[in-house]
PDB file of C-alpha atoms in Angstrom:
ATOM      1  CA  MET A1216       0.091   0.020   0.464  1.00 71.00           C
ATOM      2  CA  ALA A1217       1.150   3.387  -0.604  1.00 83.00           C
ATOM      3  CA  ILE A1218       1.101   6.099   1.434  1.00 90.00           C
ATOM      4  CA  LYS A1219       1.989   9.652  -0.070  1.00 94.00           C
ATOM      5  CA  LYS A1220       1.944  12.889   2.945  1.00 95.00           C
ATOM      6  CA  TYR A1221       0.863  16.091   2.153  1.00 97.00           C
ATOM      7  CA  THR A1222       1.464  18.779   5.363  1.00 96.00           C
ATOM      8  CA  ALA A1223      -0.071  21.616   6.014  1.00 97.00           C
ATOM      9  CA  THR A1224       0.403  24.888   4.532  1.00 97.00           C
ATOM     10  CA  LYS A1225      -0.395  26.636   7.500  1.00 97.00           C
ATOM     11  CA  ASP A1226      -2.534  26.600  11.041  1.00 98.00           C
ATOM     12  CA  ASN A1227      -3.122  28.492  14.806  1.00 98.00           C
ATOM     13  CA  THR A1228      -4.026  28.421  17.713  1.00 98.00           C
ATOM     14  CA  ILE A1229      -7.138  30.218  18.723  1.00 98.00           C
ATOM     15  CA  THR A1230      -8.159  31.523  22.297  1.00 97.00           C
ATOM     16  CA  ASN A1231      -9.912  33.029  24.675  1.00 96.00           C
ATOM     17  CA  ALA A1232      -7.834  32.405  27.517  1.00 95.00           C
ATOM     18  CA  PHE A1233      -7.648  35.370  30.598  1.00 94.00           C
ATOM     19  CA  GLY A1234      -3.768  36.328  29.861  1.00 90.00           C
ATOM     20  CA  VAL A1235      -1.687  36.229  33.225  1.00 88.00           C
ATOM     21  CA  ASP A1236      -3.599  38.697  35.050  1.00 87.00           C
ATOM     22  CA  LEU A1237      -6.972  36.084  35.026  1.00 87.00           C
ATOM     23  CA  SER A1238      -8.756  39.376  34.657  1.00 88.00           C
ATOM     24  CA  THR A1239      -9.145  40.058  30.459  1.00 92.00           C
ATOM     25  CA  ARG A1240      -9.325  37.660  27.823  1.00 95.00           C
ATOM     26  CA  ALA A1241      -6.901  37.039  25.732  1.00 95.00           C
ATOM     27  CA  THR A1242      -9.490  36.524  22.692  1.00 96.00           C
ATOM     28  CA  GLY A1243      -6.832  39.124  19.763  1.00 96.00           C
ATOM     29  CA  SER A1244      -4.090  36.639  20.485  1.00 96.00           C
ATOM     30  CA  ASN A1245      -2.359  34.866  17.615  1.00 97.00           C
ATOM     31  CA  MET A1246      -0.447  31.416  17.972  1.00 97.00           C
ATOM     32  CA  GLY A1247       0.389  30.517  14.108  1.00 97.00           C
ATOM     33  CA  ALA A1248       3.905  30.312  14.346  1.00 97.00           C
ATOM     34  CA  ALA A1249       4.059  28.326  17.390  1.00 96.00           C
ATOM     35  CA  ASP A1250       6.134  25.501  17.163  1.00 94.00           C
ATOM     36  CA  ILE A1251       2.513  23.633  18.318  1.00 95.00           C
ATOM     37  CA  LEU A1252      -1.027  23.667  19.066  1.00 96.00           C
ATOM     38  CA  GLU A1253      -2.981  23.358  21.476  1.00 95.00           C
ATOM     39  CA  VAL A1254      -7.005  22.184  22.199  1.00 94.00           C
ATOM     40  CA  PHE A1255      -7.644  22.973  26.283  1.00 92.00           C
ATOM     41  CA  SER A1256     -11.431  23.417  28.137  1.00 91.00           C
ATOM     42  CA  ILE A1257      -9.825  25.083  31.522  1.00 89.00           C
ATOM     43  CA  TYR A1258     -12.554  25.313  34.305  1.00 86.00           C
ATOM     44  CA  ALA A1259     -12.719  27.595  36.773  1.00 80.00           C
ATOM     45  CA  GLN A1260      -9.273  28.853  36.698  1.00 81.00           C
ATOM     46  CA  GLN A1261      -9.997  32.685  37.249  1.00 81.00           C
ATOM     47  CA  THR A1262     -14.033  32.110  39.522  1.00 81.00           C
ATOM     48  CA  THR A1263     -16.414  28.458  40.328  1.00 80.00           C
ATOM     49  CA  SER A1264     -17.553  28.743  36.821  1.00 79.00           C
ATOM     50  CA  SER A1265     -15.254  30.036  34.595  1.00 84.00           C
ATOM     51  CA  ALA A1266     -13.757  28.210  31.144  1.00 88.00           C
ATOM     52  CA  GLU A1267     -11.304  28.988  29.115  1.00 94.00           C
ATOM     53  CA  LEU A1268     -11.194  27.311  25.925  1.00 96.00           C
ATOM     54  CA  SER A1269      -8.685  26.815  22.129  1.00 96.00           C
ATOM     55  CA  ARG A1270      -9.283  25.568  19.146  1.00 97.00           C
ATOM     56  CA  VAL A1271      -7.029  24.874  17.363  1.00 98.00           C
ATOM     57  CA  LEU A1272      -6.955  25.707  12.696  1.00 98.00           C
ATOM     58  CA  VAL A1273      -4.861  23.628   9.387  1.00 98.00           C
ATOM     59  CA  GLU A1274      -5.199  23.746   6.589  1.00 98.00           C
ATOM     60  CA  PHE A1275      -3.815  21.565   3.913  1.00 98.00           C
ATOM     61  CA  PRO A1276      -2.792  22.301   0.134  1.00 97.00           C
ATOM     62  CA  ILE A1277      -5.357  21.282  -1.724  1.00 97.00           C
ATOM     63  CA  SER A1278      -4.344  22.595  -4.587  1.00 97.00           C
ATOM     64  CA  ASP A1279      -1.752  19.841  -4.886  1.00 97.00           C
ATOM     65  CA  ILE A1280      -3.302  17.005  -4.054  1.00 97.00           C
ATOM     66  CA  SER A1281      -6.159  17.775  -7.165  1.00 97.00           C
ATOM     67  CA  SER A1282      -2.618  18.621  -8.897  1.00 97.00           C
ATOM     68  CA  ASP A1283      -1.609  14.772  -8.043  1.00 97.00           C
ATOM     69  CA  ARG A1284      -4.294  13.281  -9.002  1.00 96.00           C
ATOM     70  CA  THR A1285      -4.055  14.152 -12.642  1.00 96.00           C
ATOM     71  CA  ALA A1286      -0.602  13.270 -13.201  1.00 96.00           C
ATOM     72  CA  GLY A1287      -1.995  10.139 -11.959  1.00 94.00           C
ATOM     73  CA  THR A1288       0.352  10.657  -8.686  1.00 94.00           C
ATOM     74  CA  ILE A1289      -2.551   9.665  -6.279  1.00 95.00           C
ATOM     75  CA  PRO A1290      -6.088   8.163  -7.265  1.00 95.00           C
ATOM     76  CA  ALA A1291      -9.307   8.204  -8.381  1.00 96.00           C
ATOM     77  CA  SER A1292     -12.340   9.183  -6.462  1.00 95.00           C
ATOM     78  CA  GLY A1293     -12.687   5.861  -4.997  1.00 95.00           C
ATOM     79  CA  SER A1294      -9.963   4.603  -4.955  1.00 96.00           C
ATOM     80  CA  VAL A1295      -8.303   6.361  -2.305  1.00 96.00           C
ATOM     81  CA  LYS A1296      -8.255   7.573   1.364  1.00 97.00           C
ATOM     82  CA  PHE A1297      -7.361  10.307   2.700  1.00 97.00           C
ATOM     83  CA  TYR A1298      -6.596  10.560   6.549  1.00 97.00           C
ATOM     84  CA  LEU A1299      -6.026  13.966   9.545  1.00 98.00           C
ATOM     85  CA  ARG A1300      -3.099  13.142  12.094  1.00 97.00           C
ATOM     86  CA  MET A1301      -1.956  15.673  14.019  1.00 96.00           C
ATOM     87  CA  PHE A1302       0.664  14.494  16.883  1.00 94.00           C
ATOM     88  CA  ASN A1303       0.554  14.093  20.560  1.00 90.00           C
ATOM     89  CA  ALA A1304       3.227  16.722  20.964  1.00 84.00           C
ATOM     90  CA  ARG A1305       3.803  14.264  24.527  1.00 78.00           C
ATOM     91  CA  HIS A1306       4.186  16.304  28.254  1.00 72.00           C
ATOM     92  CA  SER A1307       4.665  15.709  32.165  1.00 70.00           C
ATOM     93  CA  GLU A1308       1.773  17.474  32.501  1.00 70.00           C
ATOM     94  CA  GLN A1309      -1.248  15.666  33.844  1.00 72.00           C
ATOM     95  CA  LEU A1310      -2.999  13.916  31.225  1.00 75.00           C
ATOM     96  CA  PRO A1311      -7.002  14.047  30.798  1.00 78.00           C
ATOM     97  CA  ARG A1312      -9.051  10.593  29.590  1.00 80.00           C
ATOM     98  CA  ASP A1313     -12.306   9.785  27.785  1.00 84.00           C
ATOM     99  CA  PHE A1314     -12.346  13.207  25.283  1.00 89.00           C
ATOM    100  CA  THR A1315     -13.872  13.287  21.778  1.00 93.00           C
ATOM    101  CA  PHE A1316     -12.579  15.888  19.111  1.00 94.00           C
ATOM    102  CA  ASN A1317     -14.507  17.381  16.946  1.00 95.00           C
ATOM    103  CA  VAL A1318     -12.676  18.172  13.875  1.00 97.00           C
ATOM    104  CA  LEU A1319     -15.136  20.286  11.266  1.00 96.00           C
ATOM    105  CA  PRO A1320     -14.405  22.127   8.367  1.00 97.00           C
ATOM    106  CA  VAL A1321     -13.463  25.317   8.233  1.00 97.00           C
ATOM    107  CA  SER A1322     -16.406  26.909   6.565  1.00 95.00           C
ATOM    108  CA  GLN A1323     -14.409  31.234   6.276  1.00 96.00           C
ATOM    109  CA  SER A1324     -10.998  31.961   5.360  1.00 98.00           C
ATOM    110  CA  TRP A1325      -8.023  32.534   7.357  1.00 98.00           C
ATOM    111  CA  GLN A1326      -5.238  33.987   8.204  1.00 98.00           C
ATOM    112  CA  GLU A1327      -2.263  32.147   9.928  1.00 98.00           C
ATOM    113  CA  GLY A1328      -0.240  34.650  11.924  1.00 97.00           C
ATOM    114  CA  ARG A1329       2.772  34.917  13.063  1.00 96.00           C
ATOM    115  CA  GLY A1330       1.780  35.254  17.174  1.00 97.00           C
ATOM    116  CA  LEU A1331       4.195  32.758  19.698  1.00 96.00           C
ATOM    117  CA  ASP A1332       2.842  32.986  23.104  1.00 96.00           C
ATOM    118  CA  MET A1333       0.443  30.474  24.369  1.00 95.00           C
ATOM    119  CA  GLU A1334       1.654  31.576  27.342  1.00 93.00           C
ATOM    120  CA  SER A1335       0.961  34.895  28.624  1.00 94.00           C
ATOM    121  CA  TYR A1336      -0.901  35.639  24.767  1.00 95.00           C
ATOM    122  CA  THR A1337       1.173  38.708  24.414  1.00 94.00           C
ATOM    123  CA  ASP A1338       1.096  38.497  20.244  1.00 96.00           C
ATOM    124  CA  LYS A1339      -2.473  40.337  19.573  1.00 93.00           C
ATOM    125  CA  THR A1340      -3.484  41.495  16.020  1.00 92.00           C
ATOM    126  CA  LYS A1341      -7.095  42.615  16.733  1.00 78.00           C
ATOM    127  CA  ASP A1342      -7.676  44.065  13.124  1.00 84.00           C
ATOM    128  CA  THR A1343      -3.963  46.283  12.272  1.00 85.00           C
ATOM    129  CA  ILE A1344      -1.837  42.695  11.934  1.00 90.00           C
ATOM    130  CA  ASP A1345      -2.315  40.009   9.300  1.00 94.00           C
ATOM    131  CA  GLY A1346      -3.823  37.276  11.331  1.00 97.00           C
ATOM    132  CA  SER A1347      -6.204  34.921  12.870  1.00 98.00           C
ATOM    133  CA  ASN A1348      -7.401  34.449  16.958  1.00 97.00           C
ATOM    134  CA  TRP A1349     -10.948  34.234  18.757  1.00 97.00           C
ATOM    135  CA  VAL A1350     -12.531  37.246  17.516  1.00 97.00           C
ATOM    136  CA  ASN A1351     -10.913  37.405  13.866  1.00 97.00           C
ATOM    137  CA  ARG A1352     -10.521  35.623  10.280  1.00 97.00           C
ATOM    138  CA  ALA A1353      -8.472  37.883   9.228  1.00 97.00           C
ATOM    139  CA  LYS A1354      -6.558  41.653   9.896  1.00 95.00           C
ATOM    140  CA  ASN A1355      -9.689  43.284   9.426  1.00 93.00           C
ATOM    141  CA  LEU A1356     -12.160  40.562   9.279  1.00 96.00           C
ATOM    142  CA  SER A1357     -14.343  39.222  12.257  1.00 96.00           C
ATOM    143  CA  TRP A1358     -16.027  35.150  12.141  1.00 97.00           C
ATOM    144  CA  SER A1359     -19.165  35.012  11.435  1.00 95.00           C
ATOM    145  CA  LYS A1360     -18.947  34.154  14.742  1.00 95.00           C
ATOM    146  CA  VAL A1361     -16.542  33.709  18.103  1.00 96.00           C
ATOM    147  CA  GLY A1362     -14.409  30.879  18.159  1.00 97.00           C
ATOM    148  CA  GLY A1363     -13.988  29.546  14.579  1.00 97.00           C
ATOM    149  CA  GLU A1364     -17.058  29.778  11.774  1.00 95.00           C
ATOM    150  CA  TYR A1365     -17.486  25.944  10.845  1.00 95.00           C
ATOM    151  CA  HIS A1366     -19.378  23.640   8.707  1.00 92.00           C
ATOM    152  CA  THR A1367     -22.244  22.150  10.875  1.00 83.00           C
ATOM    153  CA  ALA A1368     -25.080  19.531   9.973  1.00 58.00           C
ATOM    154  CA  SER A1369     -27.059  22.719  11.024  1.00 50.00           C
ATOM    155  CA  TYR A1370     -24.746  25.143   9.279  1.00 46.00           C
ATOM    156  CA  THR A1371     -26.829  26.169   5.990  1.00 50.00           C
ATOM    157  CA  ALA A1372     -29.961  24.343   4.239  1.00 48.00           C
ATOM    158  CA  GLY A1373     -28.455  21.858   2.231  1.00 54.00           C
ATOM    159  CA  GLU A1374     -25.037  21.546   4.055  1.00 58.00           C
ATOM    160  CA  THR A1375     -22.721  18.885   2.209  1.00 67.00           C
ATOM    161  CA  MET A1376     -19.778  18.823   5.158  1.00 84.00           C
ATOM    162  CA  PRO A1377     -19.567  15.562   6.834  1.00 89.00           C
ATOM    163  CA  ASN A1378     -18.593  16.423  10.379  1.00 91.00           C
ATOM    164  CA  TYR A1379     -15.716  13.649  11.918  1.00 95.00           C
ATOM    165  CA  THR A1380     -14.364  13.031  15.652  1.00 95.00           C
ATOM    166  CA  TYR A1381     -11.736  11.675  17.296  1.00 94.00           C
ATOM    167  CA  THR A1382     -12.306   9.896  20.618  1.00 94.00           C
ATOM    168  CA  PHE A1383      -8.722  10.001  23.385  1.00 92.00           C
ATOM    169  CA  GLN A1384      -9.259   7.149  25.538  1.00 89.00           C
ATOM    170  CA  GLY A1385      -6.373   7.329  27.340  1.00 83.00           C
ATOM    171  CA  GLY A1386      -5.069  10.695  26.648  1.00 82.00           C
ATOM    172  CA  GLY A1387      -1.776  10.550  25.080  1.00 82.00           C
ATOM    173  CA  GLU A1388      -2.739   8.936  21.384  1.00 89.00           C
ATOM    174  CA  ASP A1389      -2.371  10.831  18.017  1.00 93.00           C
ATOM    175  CA  LEU A1390      -5.352  12.001  16.240  1.00 95.00           C
ATOM    176  CA  PHE A1391      -6.174  10.166  13.283  1.00 96.00           C
ATOM    177  CA  VAL A1392      -9.686  10.891  11.738  1.00 96.00           C
ATOM    178  CA  ASP A1393     -10.388   9.510   8.207  1.00 97.00           C
ATOM    179  CA  VAL A1394     -11.840  12.152   6.077  1.00 97.00           C
ATOM    180  CA  THR A1395     -11.896  11.165   1.998  1.00 97.00           C
ATOM    181  CA  ALA A1396     -15.130  13.441   2.336  1.00 95.00           C
ATOM    182  CA  ALA A1397     -14.740  16.560   3.172  1.00 96.00           C
ATOM    183  CA  VAL A1398     -10.987  16.018   1.214  1.00 97.00           C
ATOM    184  CA  GLU A1399     -12.868  15.033  -2.418  1.00 96.00           C
ATOM    185  CA  GLU A1400     -15.045  17.567  -1.996  1.00 95.00           C
ATOM    186  CA  TRP A1401     -12.595  20.338  -2.216  1.00 96.00           C
ATOM    187  CA  ILE A1402     -10.895  18.039  -4.267  1.00 97.00           C
ATOM    188  CA  ALA A1403     -14.237  18.480  -7.248  1.00 95.00           C
ATOM    189  CA  GLY A1404     -14.512  22.296  -6.326  1.00 94.00           C
ATOM    190  CA  THR A1405     -17.865  21.476  -4.034  1.00 92.00           C
ATOM    191  CA  GLN A1406     -16.854  23.548  -1.197  1.00 94.00           C
ATOM    192  CA  SER A1407     -13.961  25.950  -0.817  1.00 95.00           C
ATOM    193  CA  ASN A1408     -11.236  24.195   1.402  1.00 97.00           C
ATOM    194  CA  TYR A1409     -10.765  26.053   4.275  1.00 97.00           C
ATOM    195  CA  GLY A1410      -9.851  23.104   6.063  1.00 98.00           C
ATOM    196  CA  PHE A1411     -10.422  21.782   9.548  1.00 98.00           C
ATOM    197  CA  GLY A1412     -10.895  23.290  13.043  1.00 98.00           C
ATOM    198  CA  VAL A1413     -10.083  20.666  16.001  1.00 97.00           C
ATOM    199  CA  PHE A1414     -11.751  21.226  19.207  1.00 96.00           C
ATOM    200  CA  LEU A1415     -13.410  19.796  21.787  1.00 94.00           C
ATOM    201  CA  THR A1416     -17.212  19.341  21.951  1.00 92.00           C
ATOM    202  CA  SER A1417     -20.042  20.915  22.829  1.00 88.00           C
ATOM    203  CA  SER A1418     -20.379  18.725  25.976  1.00 84.00           C
ATOM    204  CA  SER A1419     -16.860  18.999  27.059  1.00 83.00           C
ATOM    205  CA  GLU A1420     -16.349  22.375  26.437  1.00 87.00           C
ATOM    206  CA  ALA A1421     -19.095  23.745  28.427  1.00 77.00           C
ATOM    207  CA  TYR A1422     -18.611  24.256  32.390  1.00 54.00           C
ATOM    208  CA  ASN A1423     -18.152  20.826  34.093  1.00 56.00           C
ATOM    209  CA  SER A1424     -15.270  19.496  36.707  1.00 49.00           C
ATOM    210  CA  ASN A1425     -12.773  18.534  34.201  1.00 50.00           C
ATOM    211  CA  SER A1426      -9.980  20.647  33.099  1.00 48.00           C
ATOM    212  CA  SER A1427      -9.406  19.136  29.619  1.00 51.00           C
ATOM    213  CA  GLY A1428      -7.122  19.667  25.986  1.00 50.00           C
ATOM    214  CA  LEU A1429      -4.049  17.985  24.355  1.00 53.00           C
ATOM    215  CA  ASP A1430      -1.139  19.579  22.353  1.00 53.00           C
ATOM    216  CA  GLU A1431      -0.431  18.473  19.093  1.00 54.00           C
ATOM    217  CA  GLY A1432       2.379  19.034  17.250  1.00 51.00           C
TER     218      GLY A1432
END
């Protein structure tokens, strides 16, 4: 069995987490140039009911995939599978377990940005610098919904983009999802390629007594 790898052309972590003062939300922060990506839900850090979230955006070169198909480098639709694989970044902190990620096609274009700070969230984009964040998808362009806009079953009438999930039982697994149907839509041009959003399911993002998350390399 032949395997061909395609590397993401851009990625970013967006968050509404609190800054170091535990007072102001870092919704304008950008981490597009950081060497890892983070998905988390942090509960009760500021108050007994506060919640902080982060989500991942990742986009792949569909034009390269389409060109490879035309050249015969990869098989025709129906004879090939496409998988999204993201590697867990190992660390010494306690791992959550038994949680599920959504892997949803993004429905609006976005900019990667050049932010690096994943601890204090000091690299801001807001409306003056290129890059996406929790509020903006690009310089001077906001998401339709804060936290990013994604294709879901209720997105629009006639929605055709598939939604995916992946469950981490032990917490240290790599994400590995068959995303063939979405990629084939992008190749065919029936949907625009804005990549995938990767984040915890709504039940895990909602207030609860357990924080959870994962670093992806």
